[in-house]
Short mmCIF file of C-alpha atoms and ligand atoms in Angstrom, two decimals:
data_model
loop_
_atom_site.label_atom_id
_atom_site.label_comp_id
_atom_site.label_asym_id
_atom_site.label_seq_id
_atom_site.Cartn_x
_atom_site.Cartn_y
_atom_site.Cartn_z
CA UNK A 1075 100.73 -191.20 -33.12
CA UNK A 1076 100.35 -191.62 -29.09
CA UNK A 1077 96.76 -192.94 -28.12
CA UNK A 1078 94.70 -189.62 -28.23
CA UNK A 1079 92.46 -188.48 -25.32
CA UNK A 1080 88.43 -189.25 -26.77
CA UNK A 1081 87.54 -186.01 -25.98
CA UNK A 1082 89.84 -184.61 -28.79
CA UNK A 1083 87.87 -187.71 -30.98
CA UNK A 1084 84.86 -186.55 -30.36
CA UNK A 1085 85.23 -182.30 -30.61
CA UNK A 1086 86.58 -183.44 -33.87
CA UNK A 1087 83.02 -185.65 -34.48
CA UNK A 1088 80.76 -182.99 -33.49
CA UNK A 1089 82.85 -180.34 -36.15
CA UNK A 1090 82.71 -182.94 -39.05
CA UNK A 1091 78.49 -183.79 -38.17
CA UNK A 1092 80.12 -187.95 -37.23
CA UNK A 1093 79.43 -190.35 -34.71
CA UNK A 1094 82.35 -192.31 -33.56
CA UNK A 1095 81.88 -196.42 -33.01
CA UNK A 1096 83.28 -197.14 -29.62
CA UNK A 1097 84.00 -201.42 -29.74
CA UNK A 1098 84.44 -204.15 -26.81
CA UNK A 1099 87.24 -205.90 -26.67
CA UNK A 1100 88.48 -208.91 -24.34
CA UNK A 1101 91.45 -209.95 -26.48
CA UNK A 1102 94.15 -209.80 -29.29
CA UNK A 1103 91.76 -210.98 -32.04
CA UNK A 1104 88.98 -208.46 -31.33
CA UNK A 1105 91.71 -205.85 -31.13
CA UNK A 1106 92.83 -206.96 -34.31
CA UNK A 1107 89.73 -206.92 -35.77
CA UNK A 1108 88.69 -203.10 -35.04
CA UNK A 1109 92.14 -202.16 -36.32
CA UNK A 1110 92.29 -203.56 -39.44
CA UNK A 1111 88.77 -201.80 -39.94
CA UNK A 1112 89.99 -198.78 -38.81
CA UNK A 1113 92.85 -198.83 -41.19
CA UNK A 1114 90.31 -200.19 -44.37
CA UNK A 1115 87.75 -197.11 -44.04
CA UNK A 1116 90.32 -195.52 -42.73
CA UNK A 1117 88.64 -194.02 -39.46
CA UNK A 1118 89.59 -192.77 -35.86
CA UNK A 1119 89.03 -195.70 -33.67
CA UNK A 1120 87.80 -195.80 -30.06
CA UNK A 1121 88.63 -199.28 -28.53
CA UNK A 1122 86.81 -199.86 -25.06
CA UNK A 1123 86.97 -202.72 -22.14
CA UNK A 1124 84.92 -203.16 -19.38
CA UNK A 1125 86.16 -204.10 -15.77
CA UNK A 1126 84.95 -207.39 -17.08
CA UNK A 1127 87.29 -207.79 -19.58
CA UNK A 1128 90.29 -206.30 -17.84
CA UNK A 1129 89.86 -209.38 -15.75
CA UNK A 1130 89.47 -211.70 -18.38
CA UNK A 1131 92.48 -210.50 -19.93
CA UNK A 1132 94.11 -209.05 -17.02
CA UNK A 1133 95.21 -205.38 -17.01
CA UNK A 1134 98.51 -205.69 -18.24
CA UNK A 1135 97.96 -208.28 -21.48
CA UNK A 1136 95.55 -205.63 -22.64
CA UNK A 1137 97.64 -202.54 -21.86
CA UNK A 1138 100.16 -203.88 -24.16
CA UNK A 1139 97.80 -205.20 -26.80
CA UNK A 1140 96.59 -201.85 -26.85
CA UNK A 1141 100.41 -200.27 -27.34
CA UNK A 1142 101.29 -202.66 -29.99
CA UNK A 1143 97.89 -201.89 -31.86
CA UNK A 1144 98.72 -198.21 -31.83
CA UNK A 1145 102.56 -198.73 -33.19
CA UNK A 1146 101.35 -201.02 -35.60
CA UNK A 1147 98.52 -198.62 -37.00
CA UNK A 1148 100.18 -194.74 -36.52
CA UNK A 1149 97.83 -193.51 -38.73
CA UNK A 1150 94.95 -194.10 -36.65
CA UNK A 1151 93.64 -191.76 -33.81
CA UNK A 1152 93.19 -194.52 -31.25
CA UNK A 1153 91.67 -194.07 -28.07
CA UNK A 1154 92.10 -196.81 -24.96
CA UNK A 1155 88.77 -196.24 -22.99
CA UNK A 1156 87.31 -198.05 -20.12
CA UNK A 1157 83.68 -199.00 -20.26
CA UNK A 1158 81.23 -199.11 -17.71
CA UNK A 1159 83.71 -198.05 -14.47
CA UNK A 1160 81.80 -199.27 -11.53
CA UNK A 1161 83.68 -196.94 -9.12
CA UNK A 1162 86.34 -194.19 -7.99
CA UNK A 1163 88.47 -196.93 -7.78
CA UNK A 1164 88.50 -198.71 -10.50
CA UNK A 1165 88.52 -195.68 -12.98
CA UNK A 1166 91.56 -194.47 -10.61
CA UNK A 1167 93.46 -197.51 -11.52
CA UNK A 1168 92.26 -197.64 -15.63
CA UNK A 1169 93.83 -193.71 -15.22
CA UNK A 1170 97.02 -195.17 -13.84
CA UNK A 1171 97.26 -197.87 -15.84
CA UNK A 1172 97.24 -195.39 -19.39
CA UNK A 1173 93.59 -195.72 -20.00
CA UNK A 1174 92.77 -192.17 -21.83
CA UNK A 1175 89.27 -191.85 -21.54
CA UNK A 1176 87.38 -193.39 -18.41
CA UNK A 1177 83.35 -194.29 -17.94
CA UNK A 1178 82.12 -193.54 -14.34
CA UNK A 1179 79.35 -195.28 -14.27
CA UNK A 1180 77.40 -193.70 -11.58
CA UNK A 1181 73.91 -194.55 -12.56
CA UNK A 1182 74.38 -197.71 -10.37
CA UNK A 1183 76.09 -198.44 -6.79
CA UNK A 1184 79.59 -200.04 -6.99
CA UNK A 1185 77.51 -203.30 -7.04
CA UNK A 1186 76.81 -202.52 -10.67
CA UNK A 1187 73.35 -203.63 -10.33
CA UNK A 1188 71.28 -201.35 -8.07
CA UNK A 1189 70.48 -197.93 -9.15
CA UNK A 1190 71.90 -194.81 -7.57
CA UNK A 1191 70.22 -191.42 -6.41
CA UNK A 1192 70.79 -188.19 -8.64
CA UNK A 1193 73.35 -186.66 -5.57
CA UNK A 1194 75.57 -189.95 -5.28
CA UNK A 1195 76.48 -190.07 -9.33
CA UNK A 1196 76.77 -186.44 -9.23
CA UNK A 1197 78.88 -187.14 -6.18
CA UNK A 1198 81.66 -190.06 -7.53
CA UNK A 1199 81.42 -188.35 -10.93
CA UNK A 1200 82.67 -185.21 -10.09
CA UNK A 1201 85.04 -186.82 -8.04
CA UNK A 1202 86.19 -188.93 -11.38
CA UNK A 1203 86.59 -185.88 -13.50
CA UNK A 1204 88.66 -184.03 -10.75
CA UNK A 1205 91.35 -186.77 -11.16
CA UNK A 1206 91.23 -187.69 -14.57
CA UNK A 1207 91.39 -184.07 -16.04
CA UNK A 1208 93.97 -183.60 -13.86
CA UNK A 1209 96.09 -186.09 -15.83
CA UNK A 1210 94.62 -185.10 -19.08
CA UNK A 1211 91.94 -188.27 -19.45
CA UNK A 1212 88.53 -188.03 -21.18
CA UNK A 1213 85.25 -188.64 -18.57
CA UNK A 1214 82.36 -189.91 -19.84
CA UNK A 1215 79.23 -190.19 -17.18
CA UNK A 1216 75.80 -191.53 -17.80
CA UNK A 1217 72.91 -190.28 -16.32
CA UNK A 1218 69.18 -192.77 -16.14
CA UNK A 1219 69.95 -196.15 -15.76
CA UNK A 1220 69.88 -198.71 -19.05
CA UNK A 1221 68.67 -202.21 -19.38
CA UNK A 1222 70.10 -205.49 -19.51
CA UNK A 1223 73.39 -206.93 -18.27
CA UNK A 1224 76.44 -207.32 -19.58
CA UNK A 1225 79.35 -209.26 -17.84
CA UNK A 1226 77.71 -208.85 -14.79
CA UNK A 1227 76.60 -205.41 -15.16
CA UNK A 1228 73.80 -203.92 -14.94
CA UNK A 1229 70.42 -203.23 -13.75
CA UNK A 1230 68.18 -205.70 -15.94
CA UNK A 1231 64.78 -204.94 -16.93
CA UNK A 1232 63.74 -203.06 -20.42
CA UNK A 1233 65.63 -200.38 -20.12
CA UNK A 1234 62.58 -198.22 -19.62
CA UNK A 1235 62.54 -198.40 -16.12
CA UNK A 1236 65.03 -194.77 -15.76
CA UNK A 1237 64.83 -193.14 -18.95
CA UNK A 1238 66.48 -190.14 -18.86
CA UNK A 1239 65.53 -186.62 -17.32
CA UNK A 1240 66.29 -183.99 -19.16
CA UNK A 1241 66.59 -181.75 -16.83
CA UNK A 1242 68.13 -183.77 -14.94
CA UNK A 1243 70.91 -183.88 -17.65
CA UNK A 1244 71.38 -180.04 -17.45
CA UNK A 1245 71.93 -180.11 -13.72
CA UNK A 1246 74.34 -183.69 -13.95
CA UNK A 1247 76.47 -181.58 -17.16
CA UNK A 1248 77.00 -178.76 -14.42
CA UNK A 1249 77.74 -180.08 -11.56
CA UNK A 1250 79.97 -182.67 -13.28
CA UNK A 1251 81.72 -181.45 -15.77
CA UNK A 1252 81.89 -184.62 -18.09
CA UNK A 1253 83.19 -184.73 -21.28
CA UNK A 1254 80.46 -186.95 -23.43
CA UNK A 1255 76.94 -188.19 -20.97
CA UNK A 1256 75.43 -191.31 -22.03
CA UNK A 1257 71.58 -191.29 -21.79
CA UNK A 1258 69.16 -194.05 -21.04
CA UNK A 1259 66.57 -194.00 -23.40
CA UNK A 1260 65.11 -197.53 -24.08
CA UNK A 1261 68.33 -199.43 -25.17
CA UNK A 1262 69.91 -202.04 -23.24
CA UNK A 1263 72.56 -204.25 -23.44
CA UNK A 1264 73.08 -207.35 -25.15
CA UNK A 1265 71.20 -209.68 -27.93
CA UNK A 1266 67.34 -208.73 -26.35
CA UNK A 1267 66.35 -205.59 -26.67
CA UNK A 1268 63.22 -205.08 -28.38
CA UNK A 1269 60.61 -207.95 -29.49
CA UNK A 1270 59.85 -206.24 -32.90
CA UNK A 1271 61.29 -203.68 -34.67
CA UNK A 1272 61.45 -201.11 -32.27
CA UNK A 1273 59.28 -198.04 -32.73
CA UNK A 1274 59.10 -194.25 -30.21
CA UNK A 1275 57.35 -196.40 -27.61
CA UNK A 1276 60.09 -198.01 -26.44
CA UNK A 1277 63.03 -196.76 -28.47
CA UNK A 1278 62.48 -193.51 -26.90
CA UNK A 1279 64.72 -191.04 -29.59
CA UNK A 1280 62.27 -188.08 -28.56
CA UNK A 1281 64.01 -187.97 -25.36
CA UNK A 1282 67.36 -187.43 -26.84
CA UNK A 1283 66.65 -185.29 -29.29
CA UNK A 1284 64.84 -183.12 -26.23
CA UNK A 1285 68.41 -183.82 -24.18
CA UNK A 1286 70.53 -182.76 -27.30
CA UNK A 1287 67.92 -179.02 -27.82
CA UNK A 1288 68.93 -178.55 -24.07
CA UNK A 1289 72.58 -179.48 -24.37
CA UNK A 1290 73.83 -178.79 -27.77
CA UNK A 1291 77.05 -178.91 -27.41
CA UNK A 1292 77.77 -182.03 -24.78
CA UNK A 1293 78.42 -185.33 -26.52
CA UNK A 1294 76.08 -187.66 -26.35
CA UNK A 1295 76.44 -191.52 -26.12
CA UNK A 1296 74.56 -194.18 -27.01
CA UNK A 1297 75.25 -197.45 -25.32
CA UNK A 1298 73.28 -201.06 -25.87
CA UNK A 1299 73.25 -199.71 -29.71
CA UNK A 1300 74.08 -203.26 -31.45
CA UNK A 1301 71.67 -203.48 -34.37
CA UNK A 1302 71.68 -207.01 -33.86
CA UNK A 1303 71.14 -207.84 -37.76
CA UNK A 1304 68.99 -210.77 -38.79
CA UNK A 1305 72.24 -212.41 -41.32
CA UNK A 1306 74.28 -212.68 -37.99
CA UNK A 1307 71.22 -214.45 -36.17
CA UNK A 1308 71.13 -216.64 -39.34
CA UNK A 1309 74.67 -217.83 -39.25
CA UNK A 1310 74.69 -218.69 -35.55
CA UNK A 1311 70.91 -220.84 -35.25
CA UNK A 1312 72.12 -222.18 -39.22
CA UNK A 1313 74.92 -224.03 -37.21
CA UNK A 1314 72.98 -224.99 -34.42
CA UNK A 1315 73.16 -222.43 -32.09
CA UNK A 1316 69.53 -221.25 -30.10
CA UNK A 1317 69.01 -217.89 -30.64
CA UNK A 1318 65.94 -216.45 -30.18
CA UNK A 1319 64.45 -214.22 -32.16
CA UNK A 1320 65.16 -210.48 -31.59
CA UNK A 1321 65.86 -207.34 -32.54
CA UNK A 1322 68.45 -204.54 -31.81
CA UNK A 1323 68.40 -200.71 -32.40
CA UNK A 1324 68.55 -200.02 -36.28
CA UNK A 1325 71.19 -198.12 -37.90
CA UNK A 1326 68.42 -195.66 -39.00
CA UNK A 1327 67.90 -194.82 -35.40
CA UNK A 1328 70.94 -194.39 -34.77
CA UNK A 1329 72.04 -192.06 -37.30
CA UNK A 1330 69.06 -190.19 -36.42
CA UNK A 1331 70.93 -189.88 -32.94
CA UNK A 1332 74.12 -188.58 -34.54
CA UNK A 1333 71.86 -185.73 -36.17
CA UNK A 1334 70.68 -185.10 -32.99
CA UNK A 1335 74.45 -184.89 -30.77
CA UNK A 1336 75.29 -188.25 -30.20
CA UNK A 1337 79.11 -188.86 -30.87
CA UNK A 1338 79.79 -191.93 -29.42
CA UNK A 1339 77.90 -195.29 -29.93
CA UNK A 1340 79.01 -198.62 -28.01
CA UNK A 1341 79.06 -201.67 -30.04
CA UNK A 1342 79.65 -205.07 -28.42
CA UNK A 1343 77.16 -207.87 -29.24
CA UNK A 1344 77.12 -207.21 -33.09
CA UNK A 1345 80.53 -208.28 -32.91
CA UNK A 1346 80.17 -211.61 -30.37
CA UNK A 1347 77.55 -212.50 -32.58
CA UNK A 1348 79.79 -212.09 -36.06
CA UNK A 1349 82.59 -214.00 -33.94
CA UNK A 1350 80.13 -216.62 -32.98
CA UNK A 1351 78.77 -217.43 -36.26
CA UNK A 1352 81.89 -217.59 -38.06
CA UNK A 1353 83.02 -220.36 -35.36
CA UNK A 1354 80.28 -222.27 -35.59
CA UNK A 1355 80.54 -222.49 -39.20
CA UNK A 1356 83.87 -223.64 -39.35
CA UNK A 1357 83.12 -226.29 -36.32
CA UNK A 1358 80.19 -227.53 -38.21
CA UNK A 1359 81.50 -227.75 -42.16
CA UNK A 1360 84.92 -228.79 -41.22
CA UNK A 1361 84.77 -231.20 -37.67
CA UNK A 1362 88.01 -232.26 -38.50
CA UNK A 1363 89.76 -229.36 -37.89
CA UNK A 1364 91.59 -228.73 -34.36
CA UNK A 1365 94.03 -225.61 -34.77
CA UNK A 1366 93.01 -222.80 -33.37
CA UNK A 1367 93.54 -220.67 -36.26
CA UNK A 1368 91.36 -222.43 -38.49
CA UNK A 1369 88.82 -220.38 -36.53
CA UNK A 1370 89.72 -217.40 -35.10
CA UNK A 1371 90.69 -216.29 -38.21
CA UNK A 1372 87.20 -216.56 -40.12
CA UNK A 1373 85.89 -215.26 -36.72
CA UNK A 1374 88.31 -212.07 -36.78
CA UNK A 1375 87.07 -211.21 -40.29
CA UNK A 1376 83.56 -211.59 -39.56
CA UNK A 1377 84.20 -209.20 -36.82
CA UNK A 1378 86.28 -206.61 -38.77
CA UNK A 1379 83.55 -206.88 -41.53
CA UNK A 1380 80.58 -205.57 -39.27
CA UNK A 1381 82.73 -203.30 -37.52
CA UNK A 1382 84.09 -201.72 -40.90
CA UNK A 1383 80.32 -201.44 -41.80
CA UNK A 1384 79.35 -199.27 -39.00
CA UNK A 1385 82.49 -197.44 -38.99
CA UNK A 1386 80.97 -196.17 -42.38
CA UNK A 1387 77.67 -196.20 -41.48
CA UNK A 1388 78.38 -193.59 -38.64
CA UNK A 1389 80.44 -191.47 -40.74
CA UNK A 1390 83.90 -192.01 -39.29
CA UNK A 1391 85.16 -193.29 -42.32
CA UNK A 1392 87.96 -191.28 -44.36
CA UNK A 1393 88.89 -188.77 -40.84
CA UNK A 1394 91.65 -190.45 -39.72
CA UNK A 1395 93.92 -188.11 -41.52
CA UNK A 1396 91.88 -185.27 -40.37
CA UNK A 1397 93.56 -183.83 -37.40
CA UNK A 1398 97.10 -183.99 -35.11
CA UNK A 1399 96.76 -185.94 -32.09
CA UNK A 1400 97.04 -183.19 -29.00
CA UNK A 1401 98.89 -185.10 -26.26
CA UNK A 1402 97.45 -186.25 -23.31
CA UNK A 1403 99.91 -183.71 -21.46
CA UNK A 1404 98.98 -180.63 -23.93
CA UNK A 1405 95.27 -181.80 -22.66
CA UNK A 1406 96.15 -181.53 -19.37
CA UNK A 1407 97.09 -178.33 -20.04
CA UNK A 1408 94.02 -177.04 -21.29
CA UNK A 1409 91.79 -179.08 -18.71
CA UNK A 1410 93.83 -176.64 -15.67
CA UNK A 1411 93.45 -173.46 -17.97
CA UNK A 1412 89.74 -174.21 -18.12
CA UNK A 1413 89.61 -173.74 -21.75
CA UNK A 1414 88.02 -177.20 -22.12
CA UNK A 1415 85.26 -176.63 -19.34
CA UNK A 1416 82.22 -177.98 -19.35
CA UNK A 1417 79.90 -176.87 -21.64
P1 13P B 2560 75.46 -203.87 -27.12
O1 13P B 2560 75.20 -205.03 -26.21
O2 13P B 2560 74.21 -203.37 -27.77
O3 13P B 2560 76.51 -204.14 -28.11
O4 13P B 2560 75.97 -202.65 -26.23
C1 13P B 2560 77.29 -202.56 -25.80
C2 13P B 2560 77.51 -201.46 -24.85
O5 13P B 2560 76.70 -200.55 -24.70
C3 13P B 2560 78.78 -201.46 -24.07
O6 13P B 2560 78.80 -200.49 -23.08
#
C-alpha cells in the first residue's frame, strides 16, 4: 500500500464515527513503536514530525524511515504528515520531499512564537492548500492560537489566551479550503497543562462542540491532547526523575471530542514520557548495563503500549482493512475536479 493522503484517513473516520491518533516521531524507534501498534489493533496510522524533528533527524533519514515502515507494514493505511509547518516554505519543501499531508501553522508568524492576525493565516493558508492540492497532499490549518511550547514552538501561556472563534472558523473553512482545522480550546502542548483535573473552565469542549454544530462536516483536530497518565509520572519520579505534578486532557474528553467532529488527535508527550520511564528504569535496576539496546528496547515497548491503548481508545482499532488506499495522484485528480472542495 503507498502512504495514503490523511484526508482519505480521515473521510474514512468521520463515516465509521473514529478519531484517528496522529503520533510524533524524531526517530527509528518511535517509528517502530507506532507501527507495531498499528499492526497489533490493527489500525490506520498517521505518523507526524515537526520541523523540529526533521532537523533532528534530518529530512532524508526520516523520509526513508518512513518508506521502509510502509513496505514493512502494507497492511496499514499510513500517512507521513508534517506537524506544526511554520511557513510557505517549509510545508513547500515537506510537499517535495513526499510528505502527504502538511500543517500550516498560521496561527503564529514564521517565528513560531508570536501570534498572527485572522487575514495573514487566511493569507499563507490558502496559499498552502493551492500547492499542496495541486499535488494531491492533505492541508490541515489551525485557527486560535494553543498553549505551551514544543521544540521551540509556540506561543506559551495557558492556552486560553486565543481560544477559538467560531465564527471565525466558518469564515477561515471558506476562505481556505483546508482539509481538517485544528482549534484552540484550552489544550497546550507538553507535560503542563492543567493543575487539576481539568473541568469546562479551562478545558473549554463547549467551544468545539459549538465549532463542530457550525461545521459538521470539516475535521476537527485536537492538538496538546496527551492525557499525561499518573502510572507514566510514577515510573519516571520512581527512578529519580523531577516531575511535577500535572495533569493532561483525559481520554473521556477526548472521546467526547470525537462525538463532536474531531478526527484527528496529536499525541506526543504520552509517548516521551513512556520512553522516559522505561529508560530510567533500566538505568536505575541494572547500572551495569552499557548497550544501547538494553534500553531502547524496553523504551520502544513502553511506547507502542500507550500508543496501542489510544489507538483503541479512539476507535481506530480493527479499520485498517477497511478501505483501498486512493493514490496521491487519483487525489490530485479529484482536488482539480473540485469534487473534494471544501466543505
Ligand atoms: P502533547 O504535548 O499533548 O502530546 O501534544 C502534541 C501535539 O499537539 C503535537 O502537535
Amino acid at each position: 500500500m503507498p502512504l495514503v493522503s490523511m484526508r482519505q484517513l480521515l473521510d474514512e473516520a468521520a463515516k465509521g464515527g473514529y478519531g484517528v491518533g496522529a503520533f510524533n516521531v524524531n526517530n527509528m524507534e518511535q517509528i517502530q513503536s507506532i507501527m507495531e501498534a498499528a499492526r497489533e489493533t490493527k489500525s490506520p496510522a498517521i505518523i507526524q514530525a515537526s520541523r523540529g524533528a526533521r532537523a533532528y533527524s534530518q529530512d532524508l533519514f526520516l523520509y526513508y524511515l518512513m518508506r521502509a515502515a510502509n513496505e514493512l507494514y502494507p497492511e496499514i493505511p499510513l500517512v507521513m504528515h508534517l506537524d506544526h509547518g511554520n511557513s510557505f516554505e517549509t510545508c513547500k519543501s515537506a510537499i517535495e520531499l513526499g510528505f502527504t499531508s502538511v500543517m500550516m501553522d498560521g496561527s503564529l508568524l514564521p517565528d513560531g512564537k508570536t501570534p498572527s492576525t485572522f487575514e495573514q493565516n487566511v493569507d499563507v493558508t490558502r496559499r498552502v492548500v493551492e500547492i499542496a492540492h495541486e499535488k494531491g497532499v492533505t492541508v490541515e490549518g489551525e485557527i486560535g492560537v494553543l498553549g505551551g511550547i514544543e521544540d521551540g514552538h509556540g506561543a506559551g501561556g495557558t492556552g486560553l489566551e486565543h481560544v477559538t472563534d467560531p465564527d471565525q472558523a466558518v469564515e477561515f473553512v471558506e476562505k481556505t479550503g483546508v482539509d481538517a482545522l485544528a482549534i484552540a480550546i484550552g489544550t497546550s502542548h507538553g507535560a503542563y497543562k492543567f493543575t487539576s483535573k481539568p473541568d469546562g473552565s479551562v478545558l473549554k469542549m463547549d467551544i468545539l462542540i459549538a465549532i463542530h454544530k457550525r461545521l459538521p462536516n470539516v475535521h476537527l483536530v485536537m492538538h496538546g491532547s496527551s492525557s499525561v497518565p499518573k502510572d507514566l509520572q510514577d515510573i519516571i519520579n520512581q527512578y529519580g526523575g523531577k516531575l511535577k505534578p500535572t495533569w493532561g486532557v483525559p481520554v473521556e474528553e477526548i472521546q467526547l471530542g470525537i462525538r463532536n467532529g474531531v478526527r484527528k488527535i496529536n499525541v506526543d508527550t504520552d509517548s516521551r514520557l513512556a520512553i522516559t520511564g522505561a529508560i530510567r528504569k533500566v538505568f536505575a535496576e541494572t547500572p551495569e548495563k552499557f548497550d544501547p539496546r538494553d534500553y531502547l528496547k524496553p523504551a520502544r515497548e513502553a511506547m507502542k503500549k500507550v500508543v496501542a491503548l489510544r489507538m483503541t481508545q479512539f476507535g481506530q482499532a480493527g479499520h485498517a482493512g477497511d478501505y483501498a488506499p486512493i493514490s496521491i495522484e487519483e487525489m490530485k485528480k479529484r482536488y482539480a475536479a473540485e469534487t473534494l472542495a471544501a466543505k
